[in-house]
Amino acid sequence: DLTITDVRNNVDPWHSNAFAVSVGASFTEWFTSYVHSVVSGGFPIIREQIFRYVHDKTCVTRTGDIIISVSTSFLPELSSVHPPHYFFSYRIRIEMAKEAMPENACQLDSRYWKITNANGNVEEVQGPGVVGEFPVMRPGNVHEYTSCTTFTTPSGYMEGYYTFHRLSSKKDIFSVPIPRFHMRCPPSRGSAARQVQSVKARNRFNRKKKGVTGAF
């Protein structure tokens, strides 16, 4: 049965066999936790869609006073099998430790990404800021943002670093590594291909009920 422990251990109930057999109190506990995650922002609502992010507790790194952690989410409704196009969203939390000295305040200048798919193909991306922002980090400050990437394989991973400068001196530049984080289609009773096809079939059915037709 699906229990609150499963949710806390980052099991995605929508793609878990346990969800199919969860009954009674276990479902109530799961639903209560799910609602809490939505209300608290753990599962953010973006463009009227709930993103169920999974956080790997080992995917956290600290460099000096800066702490980076990453959560990921697979979006089957935006993915396809033919042609292969697997869409993932990731949410990054950047935090400056509360005990940091005020003179260590800094600002993010740029980012660098190394993106590797399941076949070992590598793409490198670098540019200013993060999603158009240049967050200033002071002791206790937290900055979170959401972005996305796609793969031609059902899984892949990303890693990289941010470049900062101290507010006290723009010449005092330093880099903060971003921990490697993996993105993969979550486990289900069927293959990843069947999972994506199932979502698309359901979308087609819903559109037909509304009298809407068209290619997907």
XYZ file of C-alpha atoms in Angstrom:
216
model
C 0.000 0.000 0.000
C 1.024 3.594 -0.587
C 1.736 5.354 2.687
C 2.950 8.757 3.772
C 6.425 7.208 4.007
C 6.365 6.487 0.271
C 5.619 10.129 -0.468
C 8.379 11.331 1.828
C 10.789 8.966 0.081
C 10.027 10.743 -3.208
C 7.803 8.077 -4.774
C 5.612 9.660 -7.450
C 2.232 7.989 -6.805
C 0.862 8.827 -10.240
C 3.482 6.573 -11.825
C 3.766 3.956 -9.105
C 2.191 0.502 -9.057
C 1.406 1.171 -5.413
C -1.041 3.887 -6.431
C -3.241 1.354 -8.236
C -3.780 -0.643 -5.064
C -3.764 2.096 -2.446
C -7.009 2.172 -0.499
C -8.507 3.532 2.689
C -6.304 5.476 5.055
C -3.206 5.142 2.857
C -4.918 7.089 0.056
C -6.138 9.695 2.538
C -2.608 10.142 3.840
C -1.208 10.401 0.321
C -3.867 12.906 -0.751
C -3.329 15.016 2.375
C 0.407 15.096 1.683
C -0.214 15.911 -1.987
C -2.466 18.862 -1.106
C 0.098 20.073 1.440
C 2.806 19.967 -1.235
C 0.649 22.069 -3.563
C -0.344 24.606 -0.894
C 3.198 24.934 0.492
C 4.719 25.379 -2.965
C 6.530 22.045 -2.978
C 4.498 21.217 -6.095
C 4.290 24.658 -7.751
C 1.444 25.658 -10.068
C 2.829 27.098 -13.290
C 0.437 28.147 -16.056
C -2.423 26.297 -14.345
C -0.449 23.041 -14.223
C 0.812 21.263 -11.103
C 4.469 20.254 -11.333
C 5.303 17.218 -9.185
C 8.989 17.736 -8.514
C 11.161 14.934 -7.164
C 14.111 15.902 -4.991
C 17.096 13.586 -4.640
C 18.367 14.269 -1.117
C 21.939 13.677 -2.292
C 21.586 16.361 -4.964
C 22.759 19.189 -2.725
C 26.103 20.935 -2.660
C 27.613 23.687 -0.540
C 30.491 25.897 -1.609
C 31.498 28.411 1.020
C 28.250 30.076 2.084
C 26.235 29.120 -1.026
C 23.990 26.034 -0.997
C 22.540 24.615 -4.236
C 19.807 21.956 -4.417
C 17.844 20.618 -7.391
C 14.450 18.960 -7.960
C 13.223 17.530 -11.273
C 9.941 16.662 -12.974
C 9.117 14.671 -16.133
C 6.260 16.085 -18.226
C 4.731 13.296 -20.360
C 2.056 15.624 -21.745
C 4.789 17.668 -23.461
C 6.795 14.644 -24.605
C 6.591 12.376 -27.639
C 8.023 9.029 -28.704
C 8.021 9.548 -32.485
C 10.030 11.673 -32.912
C 11.755 11.081 -29.548
C 11.301 14.223 -27.463
C 11.343 13.878 -23.670
C 10.529 17.064 -21.780
C 11.821 17.704 -18.260
C 11.511 20.627 -15.883
C 13.949 21.338 -13.080
C 13.712 23.619 -10.083
C 16.847 25.045 -8.493
C 17.146 26.521 -5.020
C 20.074 28.852 -4.317
C 20.584 29.781 -0.681
C 23.136 31.772 1.283
C 23.692 30.333 4.748
C 22.193 32.352 7.602
C 25.498 32.318 9.463
C 27.375 33.890 6.530
C 29.174 37.168 7.166
C 27.385 40.240 5.719
C 30.518 41.185 3.781
C 30.207 37.906 1.842
C 27.027 39.094 0.091
C 27.257 38.396 -3.629
C 25.412 38.482 -6.943
C 25.027 35.768 -9.566
C 26.533 36.768 -12.921
C 26.362 33.750 -15.222
C 25.684 30.045 -15.587
C 27.309 27.119 -17.381
C 25.614 23.802 -18.172
C 26.905 20.484 -19.433
C 23.925 18.431 -20.628
C 24.406 14.719 -21.385
C 21.787 12.330 -22.759
C 21.611 8.551 -22.278
C 23.694 7.992 -25.431
C 26.547 10.097 -24.069
C 25.931 13.027 -26.423
C 26.953 16.297 -24.761
C 25.640 19.833 -25.197
C 27.165 22.850 -23.461
C 25.225 26.011 -22.650
C 26.414 29.204 -20.999
C 25.011 32.673 -20.620
C 24.288 35.590 -18.292
C 22.114 35.185 -15.206
C 19.392 32.593 -14.687
C 16.119 32.927 -16.645
C 16.863 36.619 -17.113
C 17.582 37.335 -13.452
C 20.743 38.173 -11.508
C 19.834 37.355 -7.902
C 21.638 39.082 -5.046
C 22.462 36.704 -2.205
C 22.762 37.939 1.375
C 22.885 35.876 4.598
C 19.651 33.855 4.832
C 18.439 34.776 1.334
C 16.868 32.114 -0.899
C 16.323 32.332 -4.651
C 14.387 29.647 -6.530
C 13.703 29.379 -10.232
C 12.312 26.885 -12.714
C 13.632 26.027 -16.152
C 13.435 23.102 -18.565
C 15.320 20.939 -21.024
C 14.583 18.181 -23.525
C 16.309 14.935 -24.476
C 16.009 12.586 -27.437
C 16.468 9.747 -24.935
C 14.206 8.815 -21.971
C 16.873 9.974 -19.530
C 19.894 12.206 -19.144
C 21.665 14.426 -16.661
C 22.916 17.967 -16.178
C 25.724 19.564 -14.197
C 27.522 22.880 -14.246
C 28.346 25.948 -12.199
C 27.315 29.522 -11.424
C 29.677 32.486 -11.390
C 29.260 35.120 -8.663
C 30.981 38.340 -7.634
C 31.119 39.894 -4.170
C 29.071 43.057 -3.752
C 32.050 44.609 -2.002
C 34.236 44.127 -5.088
C 33.242 43.134 -8.633
C 36.767 41.822 -9.112
C 36.216 39.207 -6.399
C 34.752 36.513 -8.673
C 34.139 32.885 -7.712
C 32.339 29.811 -9.066
C 29.811 27.557 -7.331
C 29.327 24.046 -8.769
C 25.819 22.767 -9.462
C 25.498 19.112 -8.409
C 24.861 16.584 -11.157
C 21.169 15.758 -11.331
C 19.559 12.979 -13.326
C 16.283 13.209 -15.206
C 14.437 10.086 -16.252
C 10.937 8.935 -17.055
C 9.472 7.755 -13.733
C 8.741 4.035 -13.282
C 5.335 2.816 -14.371
C 3.601 -0.440 -15.173
C 4.372 0.178 -18.849
C 7.370 1.447 -20.730
C 8.173 5.136 -21.075
C 6.819 4.987 -24.620
C 3.508 3.527 -23.458
C 3.291 6.134 -20.715
C 3.681 9.019 -23.169
C 1.305 7.425 -25.683
C -1.274 6.900 -22.939
C -1.213 10.585 -22.001
C -1.551 11.646 -25.633
C -4.439 9.224 -26.189
C -6.217 10.622 -23.131
C -5.686 14.169 -24.401
C -7.130 13.232 -27.809
C -10.156 11.681 -26.122
C -10.750 14.791 -24.018
C -10.436 17.055 -27.046
C -12.941 14.950 -29.013
C -15.414 15.188 -26.147
C -15.125 18.964 -26.413
C -15.568 18.820 -30.183
C -11.943 19.754 -30.852
C -9.804 17.884 -33.364
C -6.296 18.332 -34.669
C -2.804 16.919 -34.813
C -0.670 16.445 -31.697
